[in-house]
Tab-separated table of C-alpha atoms in Angstrom:
chain	number	residue	atom	x	y	z
N	260	MET	CA	-36.112	20.484	-14.425
N	261	LYS	CA	-36.691	24.492	-15.000
N	262	LEU	CA	-40.283	24.100	-15.753
N	263	ALA	CA	-40.809	22.035	-12.858
N	264	PHE	CA	-39.180	24.491	-10.370
N	265	TYR	CA	-41.264	27.300	-11.727
N	266	LEU	CA	-44.488	25.110	-11.404
N	267	ILE	CA	-43.628	23.993	-7.895
N	268	ALA	CA	-42.640	27.576	-7.006
N	269	ALA	CA	-45.943	29.173	-8.239
N	270	ILE	CA	-47.970	26.684	-6.424
N	271	MET	CA	-46.170	27.815	-3.060
N	272	ILE	CA	-46.294	31.278	-3.648
N	273	VAL	CA	-50.120	31.198	-4.280
N	274	ALA	CA	-50.692	28.920	-1.615
N	275	THR	CA	-49.006	31.374	0.904
N	276	ALA	CA	-50.770	34.346	-0.454
N	277	LEU	CA	-54.088	32.612	-0.402
N	278	LEU	CA	-53.193	31.589	3.251
N	279	LEU	CA	-53.095	35.241	4.400
N	280	VAL	CA	-55.559	36.954	1.916
N	281	ILE	CA	-58.462	34.582	2.698
N	282	PRO	CA	-58.951	35.122	6.314
N	283	LEU	CA	-58.546	38.978	5.708
N	284	TRP	CA	-61.433	38.879	3.126
N	285	ARG	CA	-63.513	36.675	5.034
N	286	ARG	CA	-63.150	38.909	8.139
N	287	ASN	CA	-64.124	41.899	5.982
N	288	ALA	CA	-67.285	39.920	4.620
N	289	ALA	CA	-68.197	38.980	8.323
N	290	SER	CA	-67.612	42.660	9.606
N	291	GLY	CA	-69.731	43.944	6.271
N	292	GLN	CA	-66.985	46.733	6.590
N	293	GLY	CA	-64.457	47.300	3.364
N	294	SER	CA	-61.092	48.216	5.293
N	295	SER	CA	-59.436	44.909	4.896
N	296	ARG	CA	-60.242	44.609	0.969
N	297	PRO	CA	-57.279	46.836	-0.006
N	298	LEU	CA	-55.017	45.179	2.356
N	299	ALA	CA	-55.941	41.759	0.979
N	300	VAL	CA	-55.639	42.733	-2.551
N	301	ALA	CA	-51.824	44.176	-2.079
N	302	LEU	CA	-51.050	41.269	-0.133
N	303	ALA	CA	-52.046	38.943	-3.107
N	304	VAL	CA	-50.096	40.893	-5.281
N	305	LEU	CA	-46.813	41.916	-3.246
N	306	VAL	CA	-46.340	38.426	-1.950
N	307	PRO	CA	-45.473	36.610	-5.501
N	308	VAL	CA	-43.609	39.652	-6.593
N	309	ALA	CA	-41.559	39.937	-3.267
N	310	ALA	CA	-40.709	36.249	-3.530
N	311	VAL	CA	-39.466	36.529	-7.165
N	312	ILE	CA	-37.103	39.599	-6.201
N	313	ILE	CA	-35.719	37.957	-2.781
N	314	TYR	CA	-34.763	34.802	-5.089
N	315	LEU	CA	-33.330	36.864	-7.774
N	316	CYS	CA	-31.257	38.698	-5.100
N	317	VAL	CA	-30.287	35.892	-2.853
N	318	GLY	CA	-31.010	32.572	-4.643
N	319	GLN	CA	-29.195	30.707	-7.434
N	320	PRO	CA	-31.075	31.131	-10.448
N	321	SER	CA	-28.170	29.490	-12.579
N	322	THR	CA	-28.423	26.453	-11.077
N	323	LEU	CA	-31.585	25.938	-12.936
N	324	ASN	CA	-29.700	25.855	-16.125
N	325	GLY	CA	-27.455	22.807	-15.013
N	326	VAL	CA	-24.854	25.407	-13.960
N	327	PRO	CA	-23.621	23.555	-10.325
N	328	ARG	CA	-22.760	26.027	-7.535
N	329	GLN	CA	-18.968	26.533	-7.231
N	330	ASP	CA	-16.850	27.284	-4.122
N	331	PRO	CA	-15.526	30.991	-4.765
N	332	ALA	CA	-12.090	30.087	-3.679
N	333	GLN	CA	-11.918	27.036	-6.222
N	334	GLN	CA	-13.137	29.426	-8.731
N	335	GLN	CA	-10.669	31.883	-8.205
N	336	LEU	CA	-8.048	29.210	-8.369
N	337	ALA	CA	-9.365	27.917	-11.615
N	338	ASP	CA	-9.316	31.371	-13.080
N	339	ALA	CA	-5.718	32.251	-11.786
N	340	LEU	CA	-4.669	28.686	-13.290
N	341	THR	CA	-6.290	29.269	-16.890
N	342	LYS	CA	-4.871	32.853	-16.960
N	343	LEU	CA	-1.111	31.381	-16.013
N	344	GLU	CA	-1.571	28.835	-18.285
N	345	ASN	CA	-2.539	31.082	-21.121
N	346	HIS	CA	0.370	33.166	-20.324
N	347	LEU	CA	2.733	30.505	-20.645
N	348	LYS	CA	1.291	29.509	-23.694
N	349	GLU	CA	2.183	33.050	-24.925
N	350	GLN	CA	5.452	33.607	-22.931
N	351	PRO	CA	7.117	29.902	-22.824
N	352	LYS	CA	10.263	31.395	-21.714
N	353	ASP	CA	8.930	32.657	-18.360
N	354	THR	CA	10.845	30.637	-15.848
N	355	GLN	CA	9.274	31.965	-12.838
N	356	GLY	CA	5.868	31.352	-14.402
N	357	TRP	CA	6.785	27.733	-14.807
N	358	LEU	CA	8.002	27.562	-11.315
N	359	LEU	CA	4.899	28.936	-9.870
N	360	LEU	CA	2.624	26.503	-11.958
N	361	GLY	CA	4.757	23.584	-10.641
N	362	GLN	CA	4.397	24.826	-7.014
N	363	THR	CA	0.743	25.190	-7.453
N	364	MET	CA	-0.032	21.977	-9.217
N	365	ALA	CA	1.890	20.162	-6.306
N	366	ALA	CA	-0.135	21.988	-3.624
N	367	ILE	CA	-3.150	20.745	-5.238
N	368	ARG	CA	-1.748	17.205	-5.567
N	369	GLN	CA	-1.339	17.146	-9.474
N	370	PRO	CA	2.311	15.697	-9.399
N	371	GLN	CA	2.317	14.986	-13.246
N	372	ALA	CA	1.331	18.251	-14.147
N	373	ALA	CA	3.663	19.794	-11.724
N	374	LEU	CA	6.794	17.535	-13.259
N	375	ASP	CA	5.836	18.895	-16.305
N	376	ALA	CA	6.053	22.459	-15.093
N	377	TYR	CA	9.238	22.087	-13.626
N	378	GLN	CA	10.472	20.272	-16.651
N	379	HIS	CA	9.947	23.602	-18.722
N	380	ALA	CA	11.377	25.623	-15.964
N	381	LEU	CA	14.541	23.531	-16.175
N	382	ASP	CA	14.465	23.768	-19.986
N	383	ASN	CA	14.585	27.409	-19.912
N	384	ALA	CA	17.052	27.653	-16.441
N	385	PRO	CA	19.089	24.255	-16.050
N	386	ASP	CA	20.838	25.601	-13.115
N	387	ASN	CA	17.432	26.742	-11.146
N	388	VAL	CA	17.738	25.222	-7.669
N	389	MET	CA	14.064	25.363	-7.204
N	390	ALA	CA	13.492	23.817	-10.574
N	391	MET	CA	15.999	21.076	-9.890
N	392	VAL	CA	14.631	20.066	-6.573
N	393	GLY	CA	10.703	20.443	-7.305
N	394	TRP	CA	11.577	18.227	-10.490
N	395	ALA	CA	13.353	15.468	-8.016
N	396	GLU	CA	10.333	15.633	-5.640
N	397	MET	CA	7.844	15.404	-8.075
N	398	SER	CA	9.562	12.608	-10.108
N	399	ALA	CA	9.663	10.561	-7.253
N	400	MET	CA	5.850	11.317	-6.600
N	401	THR	CA	4.928	9.977	-10.015
N	402	ARG	CA	7.141	7.036	-10.052
N	403	PRO	CA	5.186	3.699	-9.054
N	404	ASP	CA	8.144	2.811	-6.587
N	405	HIS	CA	8.434	6.134	-5.157
N	406	GLN	CA	12.458	6.237	-5.828
N	407	LEU	CA	14.461	9.088	-6.650
N	408	ASP	CA	16.075	7.829	-9.649
N	409	ASP	CA	19.858	8.850	-10.826
N	410	HIS	CA	18.669	11.854	-12.727
N	411	ALA	CA	16.883	13.161	-9.454
N	412	ARG	CA	19.838	12.333	-7.401
N	413	ASP	CA	22.189	14.346	-9.803
N	414	LEU	CA	19.654	17.278	-9.825
N	415	LEU	CA	19.551	17.380	-5.830
N	416	GLN	CA	23.394	17.305	-5.725
N	417	HIS	CA	23.633	20.292	-7.811
N	418	ALA	CA	20.948	22.132	-5.964
N	419	VAL	CA	22.935	21.293	-2.824
N	420	THR	CA	26.226	22.266	-4.409
N	421	ALA	CA	24.537	25.602	-5.385
N	422	ASP	CA	22.817	25.856	-2.096
N	423	PRO	CA	24.423	24.180	0.777
N	424	LYS	CA	21.449	25.300	3.036
N	425	ASN	CA	18.397	23.984	0.909
N	426	GLN	CA	16.522	22.248	3.271
N	427	ARG	CA	14.270	20.274	0.799
N	428	ALA	CA	17.212	18.901	-1.319
N	429	LEU	CA	19.141	17.913	2.020
N	430	TRP	CA	15.848	16.166	3.057
N	431	LEU	CA	15.269	14.424	-0.498
N	432	LEU	CA	19.031	13.300	-0.581
N	433	GLY	CA	18.768	11.834	2.752
N	434	ILE	CA	15.829	9.923	1.687
N	435	SER	CA	17.447	8.723	-1.396
N	436	GLU	CA	20.425	7.415	0.634
N	437	TYR	CA	18.052	5.838	2.796
N	438	GLN	CA	16.507	4.031	0.190
N	439	HIS	CA	19.505	2.446	-1.339
N	440	GLY	CA	20.431	1.086	2.091
N	441	HIS	CA	23.145	4.052	2.721
N	442	PHE	CA	22.342	4.700	5.957
N	443	ALA	CA	25.412	6.285	7.058
N	444	ALA	CA	25.221	8.824	3.928
N	445	ALA	CA	21.655	9.310	4.835
N	446	ILE	CA	22.505	10.206	8.638
N	447	ALA	CA	25.223	12.901	7.336
N	448	ARG	CA	22.383	14.369	4.894
N	449	TRP	CA	20.160	15.029	7.755
N	450	LYS	CA	22.454	16.074	10.248
N	451	ALA	CA	23.497	18.850	8.021
N	452	LEU	CA	19.502	19.738	7.760
N	453	GLN	CA	19.367	19.639	11.383
N	454	PRO	CA	21.091	23.156	12.253
N	455	LEU	CA	18.800	24.963	9.632
N	456	LEU	CA	15.544	23.683	11.506
N	457	ASP	CA	13.734	24.734	14.869
N	458	PRO	CA	14.268	21.514	16.992
N	459	ASN	CA	10.910	21.797	18.489
N	460	SER	CA	9.136	21.880	15.028
N	461	GLU	CA	7.228	19.036	13.641
N	462	ILE	CA	9.919	18.597	10.879
N	463	GLY	CA	12.815	19.118	13.329
N	464	LYS	CA	11.166	16.055	15.377
N	465	ILE	CA	10.842	14.307	12.143
N	466	VAL	CA	14.225	14.660	11.215
N	467	VAL	CA	15.436	13.382	14.765
N	468	GLY	CA	13.342	10.147	14.353
N	469	GLN	CA	14.503	9.517	10.809
N	470	ILE	CA	18.236	9.931	12.135
N	471	GLN	CA	17.565	7.449	14.840
N	472	ASP	CA	15.875	5.054	12.399
N	473	ALA	CA	19.002	5.095	9.978
N	474	GLN	CA	21.346	4.611	12.970
N	475	LYS	CA	19.098	1.236	13.991
N	476	GLN	CA	19.326	0.089	10.588
N	477	LEU	CA	23.111	0.560	10.824
N	478	GLN	CA	23.334	-1.459	13.697
N	479	GLY	CA	22.442	-4.707	12.058
N	480	PRO	CA	19.324	-6.759	10.845
N	481	ALA	CA	18.655	-8.395	14.202
N	482	THR	CA	19.092	-5.124	16.217
N	483	ALA	CA	17.218	-2.971	13.821
N	484	GLY	CA	14.337	-5.620	13.813
N	485	SER	CA	14.135	-5.736	17.473
N	486	ALA	CA	14.302	-2.012	17.648
N	487	ALA	CA	11.708	-1.612	15.292
N	488	ALA	CA	9.429	-3.469	17.657
N	489	ALA	CA	10.602	-1.525	20.551
N	490	PRO	CA	8.536	1.497	20.133
N	491	ALA	CA	5.368	-0.713	20.015
N	492	ALA	CA	6.290	-2.080	23.610
N	493	ALA	CA	7.233	1.290	25.192
N	494	GLY	CA	3.666	2.590	25.185
N	495	PRO	CA	2.192	5.876	23.749
N	496	ALA	CA	4.954	8.307	25.167
N	497	THR	CA	7.575	6.992	23.272
N	498	ALA	CA	5.987	6.292	20.296
N	499	THR	CA	4.170	9.618	19.864
N	500	SER	CA	7.457	11.444	20.300
N	501	SER	CA	7.770	12.201	16.590
N	502	GLY	CA	3.898	12.270	15.585
N	503	ALA	CA	1.319	9.751	14.838
N	504	HIS	CA	2.101	6.290	14.967
N	505	VAL	CA	0.620	2.660	14.138
N	506	ALA	CA	1.715	-0.370	15.505
N	507	VAL	CA	1.612	-3.367	12.903
N	508	THR	CA	2.423	-7.013	13.551
N	509	VAL	CA	3.449	-9.074	10.440
N	510	ARG	CA	3.484	-12.536	9.669
N	511	LEU	CA	3.610	-14.586	6.728
N	512	ASP	CA	1.079	-17.424	5.617
N	513	PRO	CA	2.759	-20.676	6.352
N	514	SER	CA	1.701	-22.061	2.560
N	515	LEU	CA	4.143	-19.139	1.147
N	516	ALA	CA	7.106	-19.936	3.638
N	517	ALA	CA	8.678	-22.111	0.633
N	518	ARG	CA	8.726	-19.157	-1.544
N	519	LEU	CA	10.871	-17.042	0.991
N	520	LYS	CA	14.418	-16.660	-0.239
N	521	PRO	CA	17.757	-15.451	1.295
N	522	GLY	CA	18.265	-12.091	1.229
N	523	ASP	CA	14.520	-11.181	0.610
N	524	SER	CA	13.728	-7.864	2.020
N	525	LEU	CA	10.321	-6.950	4.063
N	526	PHE	CA	8.577	-3.611	3.284
N	527	VAL	CA	5.975	-2.394	5.752
N	528	TYR	CA	4.104	0.891	4.674
N	529	ALA	CA	0.908	3.012	5.240
N	530	ARG	CA	-0.646	4.609	2.338
N	531	ALA	CA	-3.880	6.511	1.826
N	532	PRO	CA	-6.851	4.688	0.230
N	533	SER	CA	-7.245	7.159	-2.321
N	534	GLY	CA	-5.121	9.984	-3.750
N	535	PRO	CA	-1.252	10.152	-4.497
N	536	PRO	CA	0.538	6.900	-4.133
N	537	MET	CA	3.189	7.993	-1.986
N	538	PRO	CA	3.495	6.070	0.949
N	539	LEU	CA	2.679	8.023	4.199
N	540	ALA	CA	5.323	5.871	6.104
N	541	ALA	CA	7.178	2.905	5.180
N	542	THR	CA	10.610	1.132	6.534
N	543	ARG	CA	12.324	-2.273	5.482
N	544	LEU	CA	13.354	-4.863	7.163
N	545	PRO	CA	15.047	-8.167	6.471
N	546	ALA	CA	12.260	-11.101	5.433
N	547	SER	CA	14.220	-13.303	8.237
N	548	ALA	CA	13.044	-11.337	10.781
N	549	LEU	CA	9.500	-12.530	10.162
N	550	PRO	CA	6.982	-12.620	12.124
N	551	ALA	CA	7.859	-8.849	13.076
N	552	SER	CA	6.300	-6.161	15.149
N	553	ILE	CA	6.928	-2.524	13.656
N	554	THR	CA	5.563	0.828	14.538
N	555	LEU	CA	4.969	2.999	11.766
N	556	THR	CA	5.634	6.691	12.557
N	557	ASP	CA	5.938	10.009	10.732
N	558	ALA	CA	9.500	9.888	10.844
N	559	MET	CA	9.103	7.170	8.254
N	560	ALA	CA	7.477	9.550	5.801
N	561	MET	CA	9.266	10.247	2.421
N	562	LEU	CA	7.981	13.864	2.324
N	563	PRO	CA	7.020	15.720	5.542
N	564	GLN	CA	3.763	16.969	4.735
N	565	GLN	CA	2.548	13.658	3.406
N	566	ASN	CA	2.797	11.719	6.515
N	567	LEU	CA	0.219	9.624	9.141
N	568	SER	CA	-0.378	12.892	10.775
N	569	SER	CA	-1.974	14.066	7.590
N	570	ALA	CA	-4.244	11.217	7.125
N	571	ARG	CA	-7.517	10.281	8.742
N	572	HIS	CA	-7.670	6.856	7.130
N	573	ILE	CA	-4.824	4.556	5.999
N	574	ILE	CA	-4.165	1.114	4.486
N	575	VAL	CA	-1.351	-0.767	6.035
N	576	GLY	CA	0.431	-3.662	3.923
N	577	ALA	CA	3.504	-5.403	3.995
N	578	ARG	CA	5.461	-6.977	1.028
N	579	ILE	CA	8.284	-9.197	0.650
N	580	SER	CA	10.475	-8.322	-2.252
N	581	HIS	CA	13.155	-11.024	-3.818
N	582	SER	CA	14.846	-7.731	-5.785
N	583	GLY	CA	15.336	-5.784	-2.691
N	584	GLN	CA	13.696	-2.937	-4.128
N	585	PRO	CA	10.254	-1.039	-2.996
N	586	MET	CA	9.030	-1.221	-6.531
N	587	PRO	CA	6.163	-4.115	-6.786
N	588	ALA	CA	7.403	-7.191	-9.180
N	589	ALA	CA	6.066	-10.612	-10.553
N	590	GLY	CA	6.626	-13.148	-7.515
N	591	ASP	CA	6.582	-10.666	-4.487
N	592	LEU	CA	4.400	-11.770	-1.614
N	593	GLU	CA	2.122	-9.134	-0.054
N	594	GLY	CA	-0.614	-8.538	2.258
N	595	GLU	CA	-2.794	-5.596	3.063
N	596	SER	CA	-5.184	-4.577	5.525
N	597	LEU	CA	-8.772	-2.801	5.388
N	598	PRO	CA	-9.055	0.877	5.413
N	599	ILE	CA	-8.195	2.041	9.045
N	600	ASP	CA	-9.478	5.183	11.047
N	601	LEU	CA	-6.718	7.433	12.479
N	602	PRO	CA	-5.787	7.635	15.382
N	603	THR	CA	-6.075	3.976	16.475
N	604	ASP	CA	-4.187	2.355	19.467
N	605	GLN	CA	-5.053	-0.991	18.250
N	606	PRO	CA	-2.068	-3.211	16.453
N	607	VAL	CA	-2.950	-3.845	12.713
N	608	GLN	CA	-2.335	-7.564	11.943
N	609	ILE	CA	-0.868	-8.104	8.621
N	610	VAL	CA	-0.933	-11.800	7.022
N	611	ILE	CA	1.348	-11.907	4.187
N	612	ASN	CA	-0.955	-14.128	1.909
N	613	LYS	CA	-0.852	-13.327	-1.863
N	614	VAL	CA	1.682	-13.676	-4.529
N	615	ASP	CA	2.008	-10.746	-7.098
């Protein structure tokens, strides 16, 4: 590649020089005067030299050696991470350093690396609130079912005891209660969070929507199912009150109807086609509500910063769980859409037609 570049560049430089020099030389020969010859000779020398100097100043010679161009900001971040990691190898007891690494890894969507960093911070300082909350959040993000397990819940409880106004801990505890079907407890957590938020902020609106959803779940399966369908019929003004939304209709393939069992749960979700597996929105209904109409909204996000509004493309799916848990299991029934561009006003049609 290097030799080919030099040959092509040399040919182009010579061709450019000749285009300038030859007319001057011919004009000089036609006139019989020698005034143009010095200029022609000067151009023949200066054009190649100037081309080389300009390329060295503003070009990218390093790419000739196979070195890819790198965004300066990305290079700075990579350099800073390398320095931080080297520092932590030498100073493994630096709790603040591990917390900084955990926050950075979470921000660049490296949840496993973030979880490891928060674990180191906890090893050094078991009562550090930021480490406890960070570990719990990243633990859920690395699990295939995205559940906050018992250890994560214990850490969040300790964090709230130490810092009753910790917004992230209150939010995550509410999510955990909701995941386990403890809707009244989830509402209590989120209501404790509300006074700490600006009610007009995006997160304030999301918490309101989440409380409303939990209240509907408390009213019973039939009411929750009909309530879930209501936003789709109410029009954009209702559906968009808490951010982006996607209307979904779900039905079960008749050939799988015999596999439906009493007490089965229906999970409807939206996820990114690639990237972190955390659902951007998810809700649960009794499978007996099928066929069902649901509107997925930002209020159904597990994490406020990873919701429908943050995505340009999604895949919508529905799964019938015999265990009642979000984690996929053998024998569950499932169906998914093709990738969908957001925003969309078209209802997404899901047919549950596969057996895991």
